[in-house]
Amino acid sequence: MDFKKQMRSVIQWEDPKDYQLFFKFTDRGDELKNASKLILQPGQGCIFTYEGKIEGFFETEGIYDLKTSNTPFWTTIKKFMNAFESEHKTGLWFYRKAELLNVRWGTRIPITYNDPVYSFPVKLRAYGNYSLRITNAKEFFINILAGQTDYFVDQLQEVFLSRITQPISSYLANAKFSYAEIDGHIETIAQQAQLKTTEIFEKLGFQLTDFRIEGTSFDPETNKRISEISDVQADVNAASIAGIDFAELQRLRAMRDVAKNEGMAGASMGMLTGMEMGKAMSGTTAAPQEAPKNNIKIKLKELKELFEEDLISEEEFQAKKQQLLDQL
């Protein structure tokens, strides 16, 4: 037997872990010395049970006297025939009163709602952080903790995610934000989600002090559908700018695609199709090729300039001039 532990008179939460909400003092804390001292640090609280009932509820930092019917040496001697166990059992559960900041969260399954613009179901995932604090430790202790030795915030995650998904889904269904509008309304969605879950968390003994959505993403199928719609919309806009209708644009593209798949003949067809598309997109026809007589006229002018500059003789000028005139 460890008489030193039975003589323990000062009890405190010596090493709180990050994101730890509840901690049960187990260092022979079920057989405390009568009038032991309980020390609470700032931001801590403690629930004291005696013989199965909540007998003390401490919310303010300081030193408290714990009075029980246990007198350690006498209890040990009297309970020799009962494996040194006393029926005067006590329990001490410390809990964190201070606010827990920036607890991470993310949706386990997509939030599904009907897009008001595209008229098909979309699946949205979201992630972010929240902050909370215990406001009713007794309620949580009775209804959730149920005697567990430790309780960390990650154990609260399942409860949190199951409570937050439905309010977000309902809000999005009523708010009618389209696919492209979600990111622009993230803060509004987060505020509404926090507002709609306030009462739920109060019943659990917590206050949700802050809730943030840091980012969202849609499922691949939704992104594919939206991409296809965006491509069509871009084509319609391009056709409108070019002065043709969408059906004509599709016809010209089909001709081009056929030409690309027909080898050498297809190459020629593709070139002609490209020319045809160019004419259709510009709204003009190709200029006719320059007439041969215009070329002869130019050559005659050049020939005259050579003669005037004494670069050719008169006989050469007359002979070449006649040749060009004969081509008319």
Coordinates of C-alpha atoms in Angstrom, one line a residue:
M1 CA 0.0 0.0 0.0
D2 CA 1.1 3.6 -0.7
F3 CA 0.3 5.6 2.4
K4 CA 2.0 8.6 0.8
K5 CA -0.7 8.8 -1.9
Q6 CA -3.5 8.4 0.7
M7 CA -2.0 11.3 2.6
R8 CA -2.0 13.6 -0.5
S9 CA -3.5 16.9 0.5
V10 CA -2.8 19.2 -2.6
I11 CA -4.5 18.4 -5.9
Q12 CA -4.2 20.3 -9.1
W13 CA -4.2 19.8 -12.9
E14 CA -0.5 19.9 -13.4
D15 CA 0.0 19.2 -17.1
P16 CA -3.0 20.2 -19.3
K17 CA -2.6 18.9 -22.8
D18 CA -3.4 20.9 -25.9
Y19 CA -7.1 20.7 -26.9
Q20 CA -7.9 18.7 -23.7
L21 CA -11.4 19.5 -22.4
F22 CA -11.7 17.2 -19.4
F23 CA -9.2 15.4 -17.2
K24 CA -9.9 13.1 -14.3
F25 CA -7.5 13.2 -11.4
T26 CA -6.5 9.5 -10.9
D27 CA -3.5 9.5 -8.7
R28 CA -5.4 7.7 -5.9
G29 CA -7.9 10.5 -6.2
D30 CA -10.8 8.2 -5.3
E31 CA -9.5 8.0 -1.7
L32 CA -8.6 11.5 -0.7
K33 CA -7.5 12.7 2.7
N34 CA -10.1 14.6 4.6
A35 CA -9.8 18.4 4.0
S36 CA -7.5 18.0 1.0
K37 CA -6.7 21.2 -0.9
L38 CA -7.9 21.7 -4.5
I39 CA -6.0 24.3 -6.5
L40 CA -7.6 25.8 -9.7
Q41 CA -5.5 27.8 -12.1
P42 CA -7.0 30.6 -14.3
G43 CA -9.1 29.1 -17.1
Q44 CA -9.8 25.9 -15.2
G45 CA -12.8 24.5 -13.5
C46 CA -13.5 21.3 -11.5
I47 CA -16.4 18.9 -10.8
F48 CA -16.1 17.0 -7.5
T49 CA -18.1 13.8 -7.1
Y50 CA -18.5 11.9 -3.7
E51 CA -20.0 8.5 -3.4
G52 CA -21.5 8.7 -6.9
K53 CA -23.0 12.2 -6.7
I54 CA -21.9 15.6 -7.8
E55 CA -21.1 17.4 -4.5
G56 CA -18.9 20.3 -5.7
F57 CA -18.8 22.5 -8.8
F58 CA -15.8 24.9 -8.9
E59 CA -15.6 27.6 -11.6
T60 CA -13.3 30.2 -10.1
E61 CA -9.5 29.9 -9.8
G62 CA -8.3 29.6 -6.2
I63 CA -7.8 27.1 -3.4
Y64 CA -10.7 25.0 -2.1
D65 CA -11.1 22.6 0.9
L66 CA -12.4 19.1 0.0
K67 CA -14.1 17.4 3.0
T68 CA -14.9 13.7 3.0
S69 CA -15.3 10.9 5.6
N70 CA -12.0 9.4 4.7
T71 CA -9.2 9.3 7.3
P72 CA -6.5 7.6 5.3
F73 CA -4.7 5.4 8.0
W74 CA -7.9 4.5 9.8
T75 CA -9.7 3.7 6.5
T76 CA -6.8 1.4 5.4
I77 CA -6.8 -0.5 8.6
K78 CA -10.6 -1.0 8.7
K79 CA -10.7 -2.1 5.1
F80 CA -8.0 -4.7 5.4
M81 CA -10.6 -7.4 4.8
N82 CA -11.9 -5.6 1.8
A83 CA -8.7 -5.3 -0.2
F84 CA -8.0 -1.9 1.3
E85 CA -10.9 -0.3 -0.6
S86 CA -13.1 2.3 0.9
E87 CA -16.7 3.0 -0.1
H88 CA -16.1 6.7 0.4
K89 CA -15.1 7.2 -3.3
T90 CA -14.5 10.6 -4.7
G91 CA -13.9 11.8 -8.2
L92 CA -12.2 15.0 -9.5
W93 CA -12.7 16.0 -13.1
F94 CA -10.9 19.1 -14.2
Y95 CA -12.1 20.9 -17.3
R96 CA -10.9 23.7 -19.5
K97 CA -12.9 27.0 -19.2
A98 CA -10.6 28.9 -21.5
E99 CA -11.7 29.3 -25.1
L100 CA -10.3 26.8 -27.6
L101 CA -9.2 28.7 -30.7
N102 CA -8.9 27.7 -34.4
V103 CA -10.1 24.1 -34.1
R104 CA -9.9 22.6 -37.6
W105 CA -12.9 21.1 -39.4
G106 CA -13.8 19.8 -42.8
T107 CA -16.9 18.1 -44.2
R108 CA -16.7 14.3 -44.3
I109 CA -19.3 14.0 -47.1
P110 CA -20.3 16.6 -49.7
I111 CA -23.1 19.0 -49.0
T112 CA -25.6 18.4 -51.8
Y113 CA -28.1 21.1 -53.0
N114 CA -29.7 22.1 -56.3
D115 CA -28.0 24.9 -58.2
P116 CA -30.6 27.6 -59.0
V117 CA -28.9 28.7 -62.2
Y118 CA -27.8 25.4 -63.8
S119 CA -30.8 23.4 -62.4
F120 CA -28.9 20.3 -61.4
P121 CA -27.6 18.9 -58.0
V122 CA -24.1 20.1 -57.0
K123 CA -21.9 18.6 -54.3
L124 CA -19.9 21.1 -52.2
R125 CA -17.2 20.4 -49.7
A126 CA -15.9 23.0 -47.2
Y127 CA -13.2 23.4 -44.6
G128 CA -12.2 25.9 -42.0
N129 CA -11.9 26.5 -38.3
Y130 CA -14.1 27.2 -35.3
S131 CA -13.6 28.3 -31.7
L132 CA -15.6 27.3 -28.6
R133 CA -15.7 27.3 -24.8
I134 CA -17.5 25.2 -22.2
T135 CA -20.4 27.2 -20.7
N136 CA -22.3 24.4 -18.9
A137 CA -19.7 21.9 -17.7
K138 CA -22.2 20.1 -15.5
E139 CA -24.6 19.5 -18.4
F140 CA -21.8 18.1 -20.6
F141 CA -20.4 16.0 -17.7
I142 CA -23.8 14.3 -17.1
N143 CA -25.0 13.9 -20.7
I144 CA -21.8 13.4 -22.7
L145 CA -18.7 12.7 -20.6
A146 CA -20.3 9.9 -18.6
G147 CA -17.3 9.2 -16.4
Q148 CA -14.6 9.1 -19.1
T149 CA -11.1 9.7 -17.8
D150 CA -10.1 12.2 -20.6
Y151 CA -12.0 14.1 -23.3
F152 CA -10.2 15.9 -26.1
V153 CA -11.7 18.3 -28.7
D154 CA -11.2 15.8 -31.5
Q155 CA -13.8 13.6 -29.8
L156 CA -16.2 16.5 -30.2
Q157 CA -15.5 16.7 -34.0
E158 CA -17.9 14.0 -34.9
V159 CA -20.6 15.7 -32.9
F160 CA -19.7 19.1 -34.5
L161 CA -19.7 17.9 -38.1
S162 CA -22.9 16.0 -37.8
R163 CA -24.6 19.2 -36.4
I164 CA -23.1 21.7 -38.8
T165 CA -23.7 20.0 -42.2
Q166 CA -27.5 20.1 -42.1
P167 CA -27.8 23.9 -41.4
I168 CA -25.4 24.7 -44.2
S169 CA -27.3 22.5 -46.6
S170 CA -30.6 24.1 -45.6
Y171 CA -29.2 27.6 -45.9
L172 CA -27.7 27.0 -49.4
A173 CA -31.0 25.5 -50.6
N174 CA -32.9 28.6 -49.5
A175 CA -30.2 31.3 -50.3
K176 CA -30.0 30.1 -54.0
F177 CA -26.3 30.8 -54.5
S178 CA -25.1 29.4 -57.8
Y179 CA -21.8 27.6 -58.4
A180 CA -20.0 30.8 -59.3
E181 CA -21.4 32.7 -56.3
I182 CA -20.3 30.5 -53.4
D183 CA -16.8 31.9 -52.9
G184 CA -18.2 35.5 -52.9
H185 CA -20.7 34.6 -50.1
I186 CA -18.4 32.5 -47.8
E187 CA -18.6 34.9 -44.9
T188 CA -22.4 35.1 -45.1
I189 CA -22.7 31.3 -45.2
A190 CA -20.4 30.9 -42.2
Q191 CA -22.4 33.5 -40.2
Q192 CA -25.7 31.8 -41.0
A193 CA -24.3 28.4 -40.1
Q194 CA -23.0 29.6 -36.7
L195 CA -26.4 31.3 -36.1
K196 CA -28.4 28.2 -36.9
T197 CA -26.2 25.9 -34.7
T198 CA -25.9 28.1 -31.6
E199 CA -28.9 26.5 -29.9
I200 CA -27.6 23.0 -30.7
F201 CA -24.3 23.6 -29.0
E202 CA -25.8 25.3 -26.0
K203 CA -27.7 22.1 -25.3
L204 CA -24.4 20.3 -25.3
G205 CA -23.0 22.8 -22.8
F206 CA -20.8 24.7 -25.3
Q207 CA -20.8 28.1 -26.9
L208 CA -19.6 28.3 -30.5
T209 CA -17.7 31.6 -30.3
D210 CA -16.5 31.7 -33.9
F211 CA -17.0 29.7 -37.1
R212 CA -15.1 30.3 -40.3
I213 CA -15.2 28.7 -43.8
E214 CA -11.7 29.1 -45.3
G215 CA -12.3 27.3 -48.6
T216 CA -14.7 25.3 -50.7
S217 CA -14.5 22.8 -53.6
F218 CA -17.0 21.0 -55.8
D219 CA -16.9 17.3 -56.8
P220 CA -15.3 16.4 -60.2
E221 CA -18.7 15.7 -61.8
T222 CA -20.0 19.1 -61.0
N223 CA -16.8 20.8 -62.2
K224 CA -17.0 18.8 -65.5
R225 CA -20.6 19.9 -66.1
I226 CA -19.9 23.5 -65.4
S227 CA -16.9 23.4 -67.7
E228 CA -18.9 22.1 -70.5
I229 CA -21.6 24.7 -70.0
S230 CA -18.9 27.4 -69.9
D231 CA -17.4 26.2 -73.2
V232 CA -20.7 26.5 -74.9
Q233 CA -21.4 29.9 -73.5
A234 CA -17.9 31.1 -74.7
D235 CA -18.7 29.7 -78.2
V236 CA -22.1 31.5 -78.3
N237 CA -20.4 34.8 -77.3
A238 CA -17.6 34.3 -79.9
A239 CA -20.2 33.6 -82.7
S240 CA -22.1 36.7 -81.7
I241 CA -19.0 38.9 -81.9
A242 CA -18.2 37.4 -85.3
G243 CA -21.7 38.2 -86.6
I244 CA -22.8 34.6 -87.2
D245 CA -25.2 32.4 -85.2
F246 CA -24.1 29.5 -83.0
A247 CA -25.4 26.8 -85.5
E248 CA -23.2 28.2 -88.3
L249 CA -20.2 28.2 -86.0
Q250 CA -20.8 24.5 -85.2
R251 CA -21.2 23.7 -88.9
L252 CA -17.9 25.3 -89.8
R253 CA -16.1 23.6 -86.9
A254 CA -17.5 20.2 -88.0
M255 CA -16.2 20.8 -91.5
R256 CA -12.8 21.6 -90.1
D257 CA -12.7 18.5 -87.9
V258 CA -13.6 16.3 -90.8
A259 CA -10.9 17.8 -92.9
K260 CA -8.3 17.1 -90.2
N261 CA -9.1 13.4 -90.3
E262 CA -8.7 12.8 -94.1
G263 CA -5.0 12.8 -94.8
M264 CA -3.6 14.9 -97.7
A265 CA -7.1 15.5 -99.2
G266 CA -8.2 16.4 -95.7
A267 CA -5.3 18.9 -95.4
S268 CA -6.5 20.7 -98.6
M269 CA -10.1 20.5 -97.3
G270 CA -8.9 21.9 -93.9
M271 CA -7.2 24.8 -95.6
L272 CA -10.3 25.6 -97.7
T273 CA -12.5 25.2 -94.6
G274 CA -10.2 27.5 -92.7
M275 CA -10.5 30.1 -95.5
E276 CA -14.3 29.7 -95.4
M277 CA -14.4 30.1 -91.6
G278 CA -12.2 33.2 -92.0
K279 CA -14.6 34.7 -94.4
A280 CA -17.6 33.8 -92.2
M281 CA -16.0 35.2 -89.1
S282 CA -14.8 38.5 -90.7
G283 CA -18.0 39.0 -92.8
T284 CA -15.9 39.7 -95.9
T285 CA -15.0 37.9 -99.1
A286 CA -11.5 37.3 -100.3
A287 CA -10.1 40.0 -102.7
P288 CA -9.6 38.7 -106.4
Q289 CA -6.1 38.1 -107.5
E290 CA -4.3 40.9 -109.3
A291 CA -5.0 40.9 -113.1
P292 CA -2.1 40.2 -115.5
K293 CA -2.5 43.5 -117.3
N294 CA -1.7 45.3 -114.1
N295 CA 1.6 43.4 -113.9
I296 CA 2.5 44.4 -117.5
K297 CA 1.7 48.0 -116.8
I298 CA 4.1 47.9 -113.9
K299 CA 6.8 46.3 -115.9
L300 CA 6.4 48.9 -118.7
K301 CA 6.9 51.7 -116.1
E302 CA 10.0 50.0 -114.8
L303 CA 11.3 49.6 -118.4
K304 CA 10.8 53.3 -119.1
E305 CA 12.7 54.2 -116.0
L306 CA 15.7 52.1 -117.1
F307 CA 15.8 53.8 -120.5
E308 CA 15.5 57.3 -119.0
E309 CA 18.4 56.5 -116.7
D310 CA 20.5 55.3 -119.7
L311 CA 20.7 51.9 -118.3
I312 CA 19.5 50.4 -121.6
S313 CA 19.7 51.5 -125.2
E314 CA 16.7 52.8 -127.2
E315 CA 16.8 49.6 -129.4
E316 CA 16.6 47.4 -126.2
F317 CA 13.8 49.6 -124.8
Q318 CA 11.7 49.3 -128.0
A319 CA 12.3 45.6 -128.4
K320 CA 11.3 44.8 -124.7
K321 CA 8.4 47.2 -124.9
Q322 CA 7.0 45.4 -127.9
Q323 CA 7.3 42.0 -126.2
L324 CA 5.3 43.3 -123.2
L325 CA 2.6 44.9 -125.4
D326 CA 2.2 41.6 -127.3
Q327 CA 1.2 39.9 -124.0
L328 CA -1.9 42.1 -123.7

